[in-house]
JSON list of C-alpha atoms in Angstrom, two decimals:
[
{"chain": "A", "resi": 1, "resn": "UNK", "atom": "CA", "xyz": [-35.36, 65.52, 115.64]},
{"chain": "A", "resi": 2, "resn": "UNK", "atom": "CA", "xyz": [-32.02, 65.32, 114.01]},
{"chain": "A", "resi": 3, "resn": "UNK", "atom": "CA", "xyz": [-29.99, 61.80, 114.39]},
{"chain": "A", "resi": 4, "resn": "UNK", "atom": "CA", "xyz": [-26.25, 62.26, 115.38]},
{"chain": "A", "resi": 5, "resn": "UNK", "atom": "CA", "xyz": [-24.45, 59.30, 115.13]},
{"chain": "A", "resi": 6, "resn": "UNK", "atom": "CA", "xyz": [-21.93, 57.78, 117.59]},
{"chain": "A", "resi": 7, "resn": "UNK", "atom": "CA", "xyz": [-18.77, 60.18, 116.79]},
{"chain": "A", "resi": 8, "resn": "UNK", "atom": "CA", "xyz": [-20.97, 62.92, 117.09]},
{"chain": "A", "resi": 9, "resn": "UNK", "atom": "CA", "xyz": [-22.41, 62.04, 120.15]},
{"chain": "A", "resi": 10, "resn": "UNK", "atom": "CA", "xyz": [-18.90, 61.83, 121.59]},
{"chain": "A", "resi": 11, "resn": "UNK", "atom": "CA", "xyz": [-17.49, 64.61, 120.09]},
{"chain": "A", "resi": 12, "resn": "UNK", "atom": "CA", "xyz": [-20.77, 66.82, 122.10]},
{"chain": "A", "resi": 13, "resn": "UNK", "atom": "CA", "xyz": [-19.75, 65.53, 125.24]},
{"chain": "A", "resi": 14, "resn": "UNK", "atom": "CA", "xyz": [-16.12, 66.27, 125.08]},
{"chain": "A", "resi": 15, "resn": "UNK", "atom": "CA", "xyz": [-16.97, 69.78, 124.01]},
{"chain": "A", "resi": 16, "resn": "UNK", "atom": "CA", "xyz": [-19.61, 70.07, 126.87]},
{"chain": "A", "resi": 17, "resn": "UNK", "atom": "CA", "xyz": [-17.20, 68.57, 129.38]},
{"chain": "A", "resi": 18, "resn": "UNK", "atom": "CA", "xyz": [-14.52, 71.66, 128.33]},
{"chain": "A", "resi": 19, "resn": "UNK", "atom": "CA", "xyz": [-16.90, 74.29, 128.53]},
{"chain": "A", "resi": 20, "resn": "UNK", "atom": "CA", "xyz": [-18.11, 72.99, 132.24]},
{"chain": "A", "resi": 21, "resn": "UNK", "atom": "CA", "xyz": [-14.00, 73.06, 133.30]},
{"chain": "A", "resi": 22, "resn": "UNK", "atom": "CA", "xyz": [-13.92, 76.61, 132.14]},
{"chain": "A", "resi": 23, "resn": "UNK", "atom": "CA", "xyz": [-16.84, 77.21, 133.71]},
{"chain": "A", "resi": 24, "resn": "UNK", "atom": "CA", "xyz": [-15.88, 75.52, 137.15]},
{"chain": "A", "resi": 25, "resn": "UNK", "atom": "CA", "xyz": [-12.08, 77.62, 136.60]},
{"chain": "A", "resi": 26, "resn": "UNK", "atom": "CA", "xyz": [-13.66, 81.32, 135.67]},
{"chain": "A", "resi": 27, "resn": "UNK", "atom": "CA", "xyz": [-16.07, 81.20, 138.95]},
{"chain": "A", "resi": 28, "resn": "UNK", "atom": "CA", "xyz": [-13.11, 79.79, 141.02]},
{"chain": "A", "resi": 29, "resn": "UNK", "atom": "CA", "xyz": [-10.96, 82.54, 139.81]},
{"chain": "A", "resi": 30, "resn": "UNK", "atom": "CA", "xyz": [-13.85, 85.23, 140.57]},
{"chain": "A", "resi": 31, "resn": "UNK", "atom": "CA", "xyz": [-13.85, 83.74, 144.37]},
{"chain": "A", "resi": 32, "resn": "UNK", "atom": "CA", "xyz": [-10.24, 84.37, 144.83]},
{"chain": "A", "resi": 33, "resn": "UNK", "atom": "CA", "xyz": [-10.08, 87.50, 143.32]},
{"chain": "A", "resi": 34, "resn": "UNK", "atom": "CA", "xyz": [-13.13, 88.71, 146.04]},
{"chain": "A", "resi": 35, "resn": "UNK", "atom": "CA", "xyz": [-11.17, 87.09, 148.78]},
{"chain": "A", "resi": 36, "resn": "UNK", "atom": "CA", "xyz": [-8.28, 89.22, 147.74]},
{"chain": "A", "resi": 37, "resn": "UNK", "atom": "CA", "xyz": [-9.56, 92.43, 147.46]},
{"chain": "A", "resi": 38, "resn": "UNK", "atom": "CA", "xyz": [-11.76, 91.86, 151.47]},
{"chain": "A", "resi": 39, "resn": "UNK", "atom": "CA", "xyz": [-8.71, 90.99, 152.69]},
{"chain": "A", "resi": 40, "resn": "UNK", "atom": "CA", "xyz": [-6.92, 94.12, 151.99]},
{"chain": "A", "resi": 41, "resn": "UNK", "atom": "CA", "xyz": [-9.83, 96.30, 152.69]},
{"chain": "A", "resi": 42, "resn": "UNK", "atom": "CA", "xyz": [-9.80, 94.06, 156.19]},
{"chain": "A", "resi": 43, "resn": "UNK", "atom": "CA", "xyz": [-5.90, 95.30, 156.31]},
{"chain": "A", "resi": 44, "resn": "UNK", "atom": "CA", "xyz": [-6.63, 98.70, 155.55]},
{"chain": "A", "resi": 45, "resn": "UNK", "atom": "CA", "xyz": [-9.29, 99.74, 158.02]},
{"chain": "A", "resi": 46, "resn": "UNK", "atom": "CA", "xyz": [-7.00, 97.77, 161.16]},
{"chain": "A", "resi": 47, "resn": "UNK", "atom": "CA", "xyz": [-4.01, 99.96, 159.95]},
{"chain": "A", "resi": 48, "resn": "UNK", "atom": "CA", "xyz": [-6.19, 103.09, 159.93]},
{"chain": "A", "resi": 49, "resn": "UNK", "atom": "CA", "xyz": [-7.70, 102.13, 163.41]},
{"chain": "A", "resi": 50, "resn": "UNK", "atom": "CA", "xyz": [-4.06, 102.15, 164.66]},
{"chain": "A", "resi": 51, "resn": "UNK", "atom": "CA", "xyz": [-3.14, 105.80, 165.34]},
{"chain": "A", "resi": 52, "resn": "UNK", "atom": "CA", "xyz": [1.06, 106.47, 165.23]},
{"chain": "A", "resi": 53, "resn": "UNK", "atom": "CA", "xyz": [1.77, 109.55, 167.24]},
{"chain": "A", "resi": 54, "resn": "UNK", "atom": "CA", "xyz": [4.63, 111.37, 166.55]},
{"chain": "A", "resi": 55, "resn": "UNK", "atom": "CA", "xyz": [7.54, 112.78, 169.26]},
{"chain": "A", "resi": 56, "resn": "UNK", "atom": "CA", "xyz": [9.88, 115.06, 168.03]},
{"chain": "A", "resi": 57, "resn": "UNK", "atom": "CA", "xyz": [13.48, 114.03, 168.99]},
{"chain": "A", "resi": 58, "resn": "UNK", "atom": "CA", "xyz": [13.79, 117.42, 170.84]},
{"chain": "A", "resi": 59, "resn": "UNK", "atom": "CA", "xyz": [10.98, 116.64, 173.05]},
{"chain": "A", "resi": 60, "resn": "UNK", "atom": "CA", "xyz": [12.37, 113.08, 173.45]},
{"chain": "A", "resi": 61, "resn": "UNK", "atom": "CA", "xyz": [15.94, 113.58, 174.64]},
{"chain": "A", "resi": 62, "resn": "UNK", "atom": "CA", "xyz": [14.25, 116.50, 176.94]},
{"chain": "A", "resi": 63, "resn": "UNK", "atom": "CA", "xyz": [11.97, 113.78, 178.64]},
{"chain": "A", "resi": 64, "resn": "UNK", "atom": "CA", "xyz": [14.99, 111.79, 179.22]},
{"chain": "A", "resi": 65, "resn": "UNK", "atom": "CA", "xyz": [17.33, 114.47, 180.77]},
{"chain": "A", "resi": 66, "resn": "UNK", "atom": "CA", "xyz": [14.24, 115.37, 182.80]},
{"chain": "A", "resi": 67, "resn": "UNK", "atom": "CA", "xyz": [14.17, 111.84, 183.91]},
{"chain": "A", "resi": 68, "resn": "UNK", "atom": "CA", "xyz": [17.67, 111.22, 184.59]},
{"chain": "A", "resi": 69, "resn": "UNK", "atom": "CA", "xyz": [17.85, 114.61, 186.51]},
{"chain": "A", "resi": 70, "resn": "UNK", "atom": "CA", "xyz": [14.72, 113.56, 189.21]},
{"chain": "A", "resi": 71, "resn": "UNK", "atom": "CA", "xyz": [16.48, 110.01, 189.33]},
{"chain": "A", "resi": 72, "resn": "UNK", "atom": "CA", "xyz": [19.64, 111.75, 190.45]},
{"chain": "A", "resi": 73, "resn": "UNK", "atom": "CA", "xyz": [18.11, 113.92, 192.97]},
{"chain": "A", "resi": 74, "resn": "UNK", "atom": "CA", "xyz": [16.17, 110.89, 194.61]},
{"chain": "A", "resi": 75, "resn": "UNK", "atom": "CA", "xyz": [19.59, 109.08, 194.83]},
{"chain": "A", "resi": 76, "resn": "UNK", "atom": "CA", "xyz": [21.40, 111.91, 196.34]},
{"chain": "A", "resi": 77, "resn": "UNK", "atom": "CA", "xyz": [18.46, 112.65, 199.05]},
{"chain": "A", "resi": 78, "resn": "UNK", "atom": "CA", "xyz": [18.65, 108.75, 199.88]},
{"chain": "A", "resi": 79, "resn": "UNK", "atom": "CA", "xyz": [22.08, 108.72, 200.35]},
{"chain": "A", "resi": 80, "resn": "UNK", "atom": "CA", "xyz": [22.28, 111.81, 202.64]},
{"chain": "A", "resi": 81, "resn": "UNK", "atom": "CA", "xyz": [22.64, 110.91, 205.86]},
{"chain": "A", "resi": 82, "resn": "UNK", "atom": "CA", "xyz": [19.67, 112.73, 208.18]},
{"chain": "A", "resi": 83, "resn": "UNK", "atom": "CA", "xyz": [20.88, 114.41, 211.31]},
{"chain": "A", "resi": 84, "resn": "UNK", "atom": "CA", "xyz": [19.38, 113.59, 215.21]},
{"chain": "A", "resi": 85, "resn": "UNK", "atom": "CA", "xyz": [16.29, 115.40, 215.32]},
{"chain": "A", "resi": 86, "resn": "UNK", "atom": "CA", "xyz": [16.37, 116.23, 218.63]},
{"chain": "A", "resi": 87, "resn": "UNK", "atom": "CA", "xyz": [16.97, 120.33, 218.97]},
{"chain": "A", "resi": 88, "resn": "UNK", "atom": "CA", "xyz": [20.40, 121.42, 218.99]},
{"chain": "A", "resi": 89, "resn": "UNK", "atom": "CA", "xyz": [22.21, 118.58, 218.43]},
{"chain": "A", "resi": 90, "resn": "UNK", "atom": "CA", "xyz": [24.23, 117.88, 215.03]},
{"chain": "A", "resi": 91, "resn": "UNK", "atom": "CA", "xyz": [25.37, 114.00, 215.62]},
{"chain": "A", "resi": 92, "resn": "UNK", "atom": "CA", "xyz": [23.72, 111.40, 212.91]},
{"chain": "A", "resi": 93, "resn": "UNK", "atom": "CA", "xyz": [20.49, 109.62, 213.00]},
{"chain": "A", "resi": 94, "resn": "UNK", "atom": "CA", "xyz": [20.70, 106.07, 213.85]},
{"chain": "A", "resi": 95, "resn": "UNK", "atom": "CA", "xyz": [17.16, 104.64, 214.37]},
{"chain": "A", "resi": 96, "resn": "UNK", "atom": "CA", "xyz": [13.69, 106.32, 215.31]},
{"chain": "A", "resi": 97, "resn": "UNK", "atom": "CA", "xyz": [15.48, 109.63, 213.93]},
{"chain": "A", "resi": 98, "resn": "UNK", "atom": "CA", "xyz": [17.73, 110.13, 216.65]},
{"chain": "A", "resi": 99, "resn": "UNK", "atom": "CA", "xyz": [21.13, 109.19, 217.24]},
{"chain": "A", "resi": 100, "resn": "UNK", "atom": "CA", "xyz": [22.15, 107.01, 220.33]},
{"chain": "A", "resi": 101, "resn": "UNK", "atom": "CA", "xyz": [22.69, 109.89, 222.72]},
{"chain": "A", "resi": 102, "resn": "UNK", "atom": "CA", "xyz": [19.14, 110.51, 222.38]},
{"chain": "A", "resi": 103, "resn": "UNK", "atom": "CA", "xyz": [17.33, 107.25, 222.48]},
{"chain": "A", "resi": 104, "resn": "UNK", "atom": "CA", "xyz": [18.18, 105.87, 219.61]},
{"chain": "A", "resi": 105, "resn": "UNK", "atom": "CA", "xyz": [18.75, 101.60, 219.82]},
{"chain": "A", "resi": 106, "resn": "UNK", "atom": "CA", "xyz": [21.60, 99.60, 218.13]},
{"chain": "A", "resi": 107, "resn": "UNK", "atom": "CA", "xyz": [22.61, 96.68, 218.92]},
{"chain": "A", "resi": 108, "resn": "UNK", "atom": "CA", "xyz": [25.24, 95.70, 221.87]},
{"chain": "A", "resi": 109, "resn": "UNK", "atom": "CA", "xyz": [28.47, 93.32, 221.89]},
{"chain": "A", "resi": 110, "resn": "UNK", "atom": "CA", "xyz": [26.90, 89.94, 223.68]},
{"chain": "A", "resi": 111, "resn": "UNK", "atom": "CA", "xyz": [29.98, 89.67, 225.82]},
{"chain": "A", "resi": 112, "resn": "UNK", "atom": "CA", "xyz": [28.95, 90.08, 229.00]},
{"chain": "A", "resi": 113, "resn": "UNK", "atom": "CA", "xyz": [29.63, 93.61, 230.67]},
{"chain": "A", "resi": 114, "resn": "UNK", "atom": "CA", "xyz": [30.22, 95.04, 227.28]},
{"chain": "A", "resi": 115, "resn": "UNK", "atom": "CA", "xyz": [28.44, 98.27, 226.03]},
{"chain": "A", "resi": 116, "resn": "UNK", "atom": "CA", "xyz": [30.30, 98.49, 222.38]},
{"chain": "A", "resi": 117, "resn": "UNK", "atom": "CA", "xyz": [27.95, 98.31, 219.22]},
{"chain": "A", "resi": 118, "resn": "UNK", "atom": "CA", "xyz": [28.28, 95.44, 216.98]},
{"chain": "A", "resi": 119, "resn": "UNK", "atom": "CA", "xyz": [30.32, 94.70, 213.97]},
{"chain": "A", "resi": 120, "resn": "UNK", "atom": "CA", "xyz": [29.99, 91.57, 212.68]},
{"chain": "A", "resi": 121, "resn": "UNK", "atom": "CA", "xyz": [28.79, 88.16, 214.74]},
{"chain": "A", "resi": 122, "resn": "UNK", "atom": "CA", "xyz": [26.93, 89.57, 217.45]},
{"chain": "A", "resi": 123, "resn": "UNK", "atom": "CA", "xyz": [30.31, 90.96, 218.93]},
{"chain": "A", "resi": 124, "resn": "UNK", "atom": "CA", "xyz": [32.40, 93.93, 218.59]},
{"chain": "A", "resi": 125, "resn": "UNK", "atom": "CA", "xyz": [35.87, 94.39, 217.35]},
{"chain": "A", "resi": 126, "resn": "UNK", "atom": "CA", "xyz": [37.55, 93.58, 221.08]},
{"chain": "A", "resi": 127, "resn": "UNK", "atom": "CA", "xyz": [35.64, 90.19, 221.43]},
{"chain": "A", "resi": 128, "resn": "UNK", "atom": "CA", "xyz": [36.14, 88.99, 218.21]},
{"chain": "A", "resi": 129, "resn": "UNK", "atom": "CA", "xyz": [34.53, 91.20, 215.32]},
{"chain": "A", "resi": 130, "resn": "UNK", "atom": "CA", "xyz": [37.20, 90.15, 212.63]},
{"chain": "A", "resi": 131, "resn": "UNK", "atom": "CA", "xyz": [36.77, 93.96, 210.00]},
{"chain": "A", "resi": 132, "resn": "UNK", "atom": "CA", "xyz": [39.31, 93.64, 207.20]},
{"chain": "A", "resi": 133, "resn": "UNK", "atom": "CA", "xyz": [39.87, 97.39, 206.34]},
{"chain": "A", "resi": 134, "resn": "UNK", "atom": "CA", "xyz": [42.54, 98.08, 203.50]},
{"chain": "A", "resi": 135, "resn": "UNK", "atom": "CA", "xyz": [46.26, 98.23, 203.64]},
{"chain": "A", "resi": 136, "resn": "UNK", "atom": "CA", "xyz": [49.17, 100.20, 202.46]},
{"chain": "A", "resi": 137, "resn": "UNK", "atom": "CA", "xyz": [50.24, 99.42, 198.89]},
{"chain": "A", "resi": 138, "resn": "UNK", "atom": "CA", "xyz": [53.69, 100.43, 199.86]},
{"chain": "A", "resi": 139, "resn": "UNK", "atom": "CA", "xyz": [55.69, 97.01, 199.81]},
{"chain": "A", "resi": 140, "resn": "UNK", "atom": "CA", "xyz": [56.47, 95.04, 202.77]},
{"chain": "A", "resi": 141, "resn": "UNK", "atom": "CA", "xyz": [54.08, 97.51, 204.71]},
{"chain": "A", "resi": 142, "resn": "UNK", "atom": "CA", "xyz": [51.43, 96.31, 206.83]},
{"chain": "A", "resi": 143, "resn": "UNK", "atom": "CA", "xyz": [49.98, 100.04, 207.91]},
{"chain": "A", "resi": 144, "resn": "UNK", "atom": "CA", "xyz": [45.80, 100.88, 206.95]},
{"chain": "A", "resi": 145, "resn": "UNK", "atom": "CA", "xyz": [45.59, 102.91, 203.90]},
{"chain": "A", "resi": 146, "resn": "UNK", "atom": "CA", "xyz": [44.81, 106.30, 204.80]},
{"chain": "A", "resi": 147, "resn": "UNK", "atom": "CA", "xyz": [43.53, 107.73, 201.63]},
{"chain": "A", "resi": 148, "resn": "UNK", "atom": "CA", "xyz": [45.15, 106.98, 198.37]},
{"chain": "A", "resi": 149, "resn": "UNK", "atom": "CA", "xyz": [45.50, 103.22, 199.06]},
{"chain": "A", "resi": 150, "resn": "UNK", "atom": "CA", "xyz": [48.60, 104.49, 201.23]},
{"chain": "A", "resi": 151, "resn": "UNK", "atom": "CA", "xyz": [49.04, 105.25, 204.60]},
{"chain": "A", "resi": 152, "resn": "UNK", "atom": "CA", "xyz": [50.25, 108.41, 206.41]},
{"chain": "A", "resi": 153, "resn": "UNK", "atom": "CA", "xyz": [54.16, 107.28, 206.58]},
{"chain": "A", "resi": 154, "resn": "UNK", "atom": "CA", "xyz": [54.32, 106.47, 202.58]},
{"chain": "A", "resi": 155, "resn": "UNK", "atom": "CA", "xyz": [52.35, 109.58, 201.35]},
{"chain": "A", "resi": 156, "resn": "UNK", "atom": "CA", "xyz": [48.70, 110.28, 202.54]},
{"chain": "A", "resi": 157, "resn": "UNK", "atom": "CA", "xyz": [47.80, 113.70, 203.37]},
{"chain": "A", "resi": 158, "resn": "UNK", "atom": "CA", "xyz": [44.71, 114.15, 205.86]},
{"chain": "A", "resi": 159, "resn": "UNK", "atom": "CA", "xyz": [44.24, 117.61, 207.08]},
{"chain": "A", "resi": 160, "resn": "UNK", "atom": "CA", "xyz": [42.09, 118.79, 210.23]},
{"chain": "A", "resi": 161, "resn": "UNK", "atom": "CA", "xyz": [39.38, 121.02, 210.12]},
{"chain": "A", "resi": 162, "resn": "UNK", "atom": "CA", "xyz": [40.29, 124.13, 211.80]},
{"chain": "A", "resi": 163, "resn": "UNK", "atom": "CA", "xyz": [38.34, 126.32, 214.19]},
{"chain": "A", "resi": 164, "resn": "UNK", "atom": "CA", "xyz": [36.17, 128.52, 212.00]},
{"chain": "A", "resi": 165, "resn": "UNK", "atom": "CA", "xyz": [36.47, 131.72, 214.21]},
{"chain": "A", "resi": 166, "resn": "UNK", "atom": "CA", "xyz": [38.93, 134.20, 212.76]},
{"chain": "A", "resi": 167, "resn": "UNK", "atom": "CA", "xyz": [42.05, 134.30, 213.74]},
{"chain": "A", "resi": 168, "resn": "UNK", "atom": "CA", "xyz": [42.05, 131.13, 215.48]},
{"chain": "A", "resi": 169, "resn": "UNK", "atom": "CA", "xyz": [44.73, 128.18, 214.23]},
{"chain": "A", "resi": 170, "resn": "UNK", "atom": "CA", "xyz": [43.09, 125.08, 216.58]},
{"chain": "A", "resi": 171, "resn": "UNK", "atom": "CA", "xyz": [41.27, 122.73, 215.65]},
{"chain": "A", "resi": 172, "resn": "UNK", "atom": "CA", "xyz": [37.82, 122.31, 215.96]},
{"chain": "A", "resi": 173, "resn": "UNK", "atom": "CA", "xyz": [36.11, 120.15, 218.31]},
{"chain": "A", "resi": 174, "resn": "UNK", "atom": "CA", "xyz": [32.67, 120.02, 217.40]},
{"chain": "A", "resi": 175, "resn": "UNK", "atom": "CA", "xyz": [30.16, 122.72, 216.04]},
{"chain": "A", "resi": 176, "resn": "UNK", "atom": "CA", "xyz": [33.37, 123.95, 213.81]},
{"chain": "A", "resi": 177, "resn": "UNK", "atom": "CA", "xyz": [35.21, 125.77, 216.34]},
{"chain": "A", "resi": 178, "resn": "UNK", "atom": "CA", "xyz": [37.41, 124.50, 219.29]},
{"chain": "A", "resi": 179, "resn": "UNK", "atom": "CA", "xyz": [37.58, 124.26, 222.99]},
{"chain": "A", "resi": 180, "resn": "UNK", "atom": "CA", "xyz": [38.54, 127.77, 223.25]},
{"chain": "A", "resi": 181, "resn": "UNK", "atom": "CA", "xyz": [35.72, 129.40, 220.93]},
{"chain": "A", "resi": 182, "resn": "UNK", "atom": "CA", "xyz": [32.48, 127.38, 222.58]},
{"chain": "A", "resi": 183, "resn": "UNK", "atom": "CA", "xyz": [33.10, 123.75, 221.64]},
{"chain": "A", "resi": 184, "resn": "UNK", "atom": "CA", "xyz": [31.47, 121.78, 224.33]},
{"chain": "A", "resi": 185, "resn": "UNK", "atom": "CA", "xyz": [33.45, 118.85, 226.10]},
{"chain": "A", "resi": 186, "resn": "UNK", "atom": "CA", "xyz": [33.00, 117.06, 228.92]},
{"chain": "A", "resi": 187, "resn": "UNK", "atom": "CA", "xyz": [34.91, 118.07, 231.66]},
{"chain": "A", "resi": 188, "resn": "UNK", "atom": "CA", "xyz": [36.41, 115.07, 234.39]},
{"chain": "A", "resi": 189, "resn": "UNK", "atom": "CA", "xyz": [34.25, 115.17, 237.61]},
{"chain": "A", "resi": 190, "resn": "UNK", "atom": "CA", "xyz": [37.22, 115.10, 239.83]},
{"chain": "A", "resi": 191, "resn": "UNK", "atom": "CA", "xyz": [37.34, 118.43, 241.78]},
{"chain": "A", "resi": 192, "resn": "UNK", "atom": "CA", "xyz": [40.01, 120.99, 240.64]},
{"chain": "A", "resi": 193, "resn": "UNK", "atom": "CA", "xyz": [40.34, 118.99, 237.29]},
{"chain": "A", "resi": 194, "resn": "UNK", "atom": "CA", "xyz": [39.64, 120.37, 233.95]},
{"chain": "A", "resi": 195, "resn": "UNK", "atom": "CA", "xyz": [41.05, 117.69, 231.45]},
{"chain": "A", "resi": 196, "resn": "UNK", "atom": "CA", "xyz": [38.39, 116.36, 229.17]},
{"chain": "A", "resi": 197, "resn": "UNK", "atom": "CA", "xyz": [36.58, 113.36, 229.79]},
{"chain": "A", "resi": 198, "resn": "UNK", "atom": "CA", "xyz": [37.42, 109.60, 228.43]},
{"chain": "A", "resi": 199, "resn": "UNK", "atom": "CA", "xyz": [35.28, 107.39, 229.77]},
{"chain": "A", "resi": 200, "resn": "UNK", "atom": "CA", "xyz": [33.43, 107.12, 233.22]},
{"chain": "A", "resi": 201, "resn": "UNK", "atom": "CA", "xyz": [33.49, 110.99, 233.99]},
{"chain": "A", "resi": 202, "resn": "UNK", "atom": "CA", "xyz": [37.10, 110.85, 234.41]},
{"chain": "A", "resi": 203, "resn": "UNK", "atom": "CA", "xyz": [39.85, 111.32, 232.60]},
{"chain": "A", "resi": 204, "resn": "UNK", "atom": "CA", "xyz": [42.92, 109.16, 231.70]},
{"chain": "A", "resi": 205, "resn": "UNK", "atom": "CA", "xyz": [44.83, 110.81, 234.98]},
{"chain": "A", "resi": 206, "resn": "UNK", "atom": "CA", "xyz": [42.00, 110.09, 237.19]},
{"chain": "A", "resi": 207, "resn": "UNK", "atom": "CA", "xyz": [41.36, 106.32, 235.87]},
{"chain": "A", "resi": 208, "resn": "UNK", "atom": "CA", "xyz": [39.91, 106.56, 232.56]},
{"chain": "A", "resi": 209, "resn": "UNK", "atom": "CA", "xyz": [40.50, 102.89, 230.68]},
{"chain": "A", "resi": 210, "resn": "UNK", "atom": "CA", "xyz": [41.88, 103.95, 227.43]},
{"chain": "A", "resi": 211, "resn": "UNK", "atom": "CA", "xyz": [41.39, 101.33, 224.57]},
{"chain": "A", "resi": 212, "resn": "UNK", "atom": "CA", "xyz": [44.67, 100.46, 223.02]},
{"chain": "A", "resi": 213, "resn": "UNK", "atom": "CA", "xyz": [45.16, 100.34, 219.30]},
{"chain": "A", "resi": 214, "resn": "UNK", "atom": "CA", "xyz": [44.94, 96.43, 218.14]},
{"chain": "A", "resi": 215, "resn": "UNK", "atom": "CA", "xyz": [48.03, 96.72, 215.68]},
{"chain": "A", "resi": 216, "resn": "UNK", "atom": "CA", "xyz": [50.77, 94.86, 216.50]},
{"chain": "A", "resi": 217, "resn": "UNK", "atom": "CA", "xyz": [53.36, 96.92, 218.70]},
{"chain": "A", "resi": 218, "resn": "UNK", "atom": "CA", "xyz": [51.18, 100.07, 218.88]},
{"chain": "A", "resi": 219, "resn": "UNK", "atom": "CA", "xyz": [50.23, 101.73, 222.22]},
{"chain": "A", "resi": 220, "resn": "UNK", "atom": "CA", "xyz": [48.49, 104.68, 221.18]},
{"chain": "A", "resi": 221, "resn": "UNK", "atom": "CA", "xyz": [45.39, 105.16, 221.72]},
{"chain": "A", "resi": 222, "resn": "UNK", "atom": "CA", "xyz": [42.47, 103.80, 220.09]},
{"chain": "A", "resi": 223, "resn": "UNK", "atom": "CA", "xyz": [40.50, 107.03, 217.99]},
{"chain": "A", "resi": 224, "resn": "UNK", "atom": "CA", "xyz": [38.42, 104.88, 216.14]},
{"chain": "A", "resi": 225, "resn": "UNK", "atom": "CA", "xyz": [37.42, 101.16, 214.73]},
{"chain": "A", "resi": 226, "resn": "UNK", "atom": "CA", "xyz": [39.86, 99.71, 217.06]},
{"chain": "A", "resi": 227, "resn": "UNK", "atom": "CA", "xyz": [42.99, 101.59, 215.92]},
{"chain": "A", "resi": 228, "resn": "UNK", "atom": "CA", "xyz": [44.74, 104.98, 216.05]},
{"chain": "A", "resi": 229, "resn": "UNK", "atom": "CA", "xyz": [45.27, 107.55, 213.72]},
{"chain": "A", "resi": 230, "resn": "UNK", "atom": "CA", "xyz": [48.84, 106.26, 212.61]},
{"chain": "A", "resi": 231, "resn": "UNK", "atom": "CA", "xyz": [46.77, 102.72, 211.59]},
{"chain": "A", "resi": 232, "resn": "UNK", "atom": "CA", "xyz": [44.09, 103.91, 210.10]},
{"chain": "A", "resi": 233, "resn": "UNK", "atom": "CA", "xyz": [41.17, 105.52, 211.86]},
{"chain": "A", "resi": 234, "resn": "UNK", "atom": "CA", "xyz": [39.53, 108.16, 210.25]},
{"chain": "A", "resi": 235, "resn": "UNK", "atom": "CA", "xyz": [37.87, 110.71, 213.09]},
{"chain": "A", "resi": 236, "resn": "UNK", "atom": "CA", "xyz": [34.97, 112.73, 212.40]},
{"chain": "A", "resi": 237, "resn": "UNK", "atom": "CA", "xyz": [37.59, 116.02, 211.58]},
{"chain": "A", "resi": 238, "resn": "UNK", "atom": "CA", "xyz": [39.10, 114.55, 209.26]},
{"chain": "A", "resi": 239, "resn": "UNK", "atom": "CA", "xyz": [38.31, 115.90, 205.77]}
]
């Protein structure tokens, strides 16, 4: 066996030392270079299990008109207001599908001996139901607004619904045609009279209370939400 001396001996294990670190570095490098190329094929097959369908824009904004369009017609049959279903007659549906000539229940002013509905606190307007309903924009007037945020003396134009037969210039009463043509109206109970009813079976002549309108200075009578016509109310033939 061959005798190396000292500096050889060192000079071996400095060159064995190197070729263990390059060693140690190529398999480290192999290890990364297999964790590499799982990982993509790991990102590859997830990709390819995710399916991307594709929606022409066509199709799209159709399915989006189509939507708005049901959205609008389930809007405008909620809003609708449905008719008493009792046969024959043409007044709104309160509650239970009738209107309150026919059953249906609303609530009652709790002032005693008062058969008004409600407005607001358990009363009606004449005990106490304060309704702020919109005023003339004309200046210094204190009038309701009519329609265009005026009322009838500075500008607002309401017209009547006239009596549908041909011919005829009244105006209607109910069912679209007047008194004359088949509207019916009650008629006052007191014998020999044929004025319409107010309130009670009478009419006004034969003791009818009349409501008065509740703006200052104003006896006409009360049409509707506590005023006249000239203040405001809006009856049902009014377009």
């Amino acid at each position: 066996m061959r005798k190396i001396d000292g500096d050889g001996d060192e000079e071996d294990v400095a060159a064995l030392i190197y070729r263990e670190s390059q060693l140690r570095k190529a398999e480290a490098a192999a290890a990364a270079a297999a964790s590499t190329v799982s990982g993509s094929k790991h990102k590859k097959s997830s990709a390819s299990s995710k399916t991307t369908h594709y929606v022409p824009s066509s199709l799209a904004a159709a399915s989006v008109k189509q939507r708005k369009a049901v959205t609008k017609k389930k809007n405008k049959a909620s809003n609708a207001r449905k008719k008493c279903s009792h046969e024959g007659c043409s007044k709104l549906a309160r509650l239970g599908g009738v209107c309150m000539r026919h059953g249906s229940k609303v609530k009652q002013c709790s002032s005693e001996g008062c058969t008004n509905i409600v407005v607001k606190g358990g009363v009606c307007i004449r005990h106490g139901a304060k309704v702020e309903y919109s005023r003339c924009k004309s200046e210094g007037c204190t009038n309701f607004a009519i329609n265009g945020g005026v009322c009838i003396k500075h500008g607002a134009k309401y017209v009547r619904k006239k009596c549908s037969r041909e011919g005829c210039t009244k105006y209607a009463a109910n069912s679209g045609v007047c008194v004359r043509h088949g509207a019916k109206v009650r008629r006052c109970s007191r014998k020999g009279c044929s004025r319409v009813v107010i309130n009670n079976g009478v009419c006004s002549r034969h003791g009818a209370k009349v409501k008065i309108c509740s703006s200052e200075d104003c006896t006409n009578v009360v049409v509707k939400r506590g005023v006249c016509v000239r203040h405001g109310s809006r009856d049902e033939t009014m377009i």
